[in-house]
Amino acid sequence: MGNSLIEATSQGWSLVLTYVPNLFGAVILLIVG
């Protein structure tokens, strides 16, 4: 029961770690530019 939840959570965290730096980069570019 918990395996699918753990897998979904790890996938969600991988997505977060992938997109968050991009969002920060975009915000920094907007502020600096």
PDB file of C-alpha atoms in Angstrom:
ATOM      1  CA  MET A   1       0.000   0.000   0.000  1.00  0.00           C
ATOM      2  CA  GLY A   2       2.754   2.426   0.916  1.00  0.00           C
ATOM      3  CA  ASN A   3       5.039   1.590  -1.998  1.00  0.00           C
ATOM      4  CA  SER A   4       2.926   3.387  -4.595  1.00  0.00           C
ATOM      5  CA  LEU A   5       2.652   6.395  -2.285  1.00  0.00           C
ATOM      6  CA  ILE A   6       6.417   6.471  -1.778  1.00  0.00           C
ATOM      7  CA  GLU A   7       7.016   6.184  -5.518  1.00  0.00           C
ATOM      8  CA  ALA A   8       4.558   8.989  -6.266  1.00  0.00           C
ATOM      9  CA  THR A   9       6.162  11.151  -3.585  1.00  0.00           C
ATOM     10  CA  SER A  10       9.678  10.555  -4.926  1.00  0.00           C
ATOM     11  CA  GLN A  11       8.486  11.394  -8.446  1.00  0.00           C
ATOM     12  CA  GLY A  12       6.831  14.558  -7.146  1.00  0.00           C
ATOM     13  CA  TRP A  13      10.032  15.601  -5.355  1.00  0.00           C
ATOM     14  CA  SER A  14      12.093  14.932  -8.491  1.00  0.00           C
ATOM     15  CA  LEU A  15       9.703  17.186 -10.438  1.00  0.00           C
ATOM     16  CA  VAL A  16       9.921  19.864  -7.737  1.00  0.00           C
ATOM     17  CA  LEU A  17      13.721  19.731  -7.702  1.00  0.00           C
ATOM     18  CA  THR A  18      13.684  19.960 -11.501  1.00  0.00           C
ATOM     19  CA  TYR A  19      11.308  22.910 -11.852  1.00  0.00           C
ATOM     20  CA  VAL A  20      12.049  25.023  -8.766  1.00  0.00           C
ATOM     21  CA  PRO A  21      15.601  26.015  -9.883  1.00  0.00           C
ATOM     22  CA  ASN A  22      14.175  26.958 -13.288  1.00  0.00           C
ATOM     23  CA  LEU A  23      11.528  29.130 -11.610  1.00  0.00           C
ATOM     24  CA  PHE A  24      14.175  30.809  -9.456  1.00  0.00           C
ATOM     25  CA  GLY A  25      16.312  31.400 -12.543  1.00  0.00           C
ATOM     26  CA  ALA A  26      13.372  32.967 -14.384  1.00  0.00           C
ATOM     27  CA  VAL A  27      12.536  35.218 -11.418  1.00  0.00           C
ATOM     28  CA  ILE A  28      16.170  36.310 -11.091  1.00  0.00           C
ATOM     29  CA  LEU A  29      16.329  37.059 -14.822  1.00  0.00           C
ATOM     30  CA  LEU A  30      13.134  39.097 -14.552  1.00  0.00           C
ATOM     31  CA  ILE A  31      14.456  41.054 -11.568  1.00  0.00           C
ATOM     32  CA  VAL A  32      17.935  41.617 -13.011  1.00  0.00           C
ATOM     33  CA  GLY A  33      16.790  42.208 -16.580  1.00  0.00           C
TER      34      GLY A  33
END
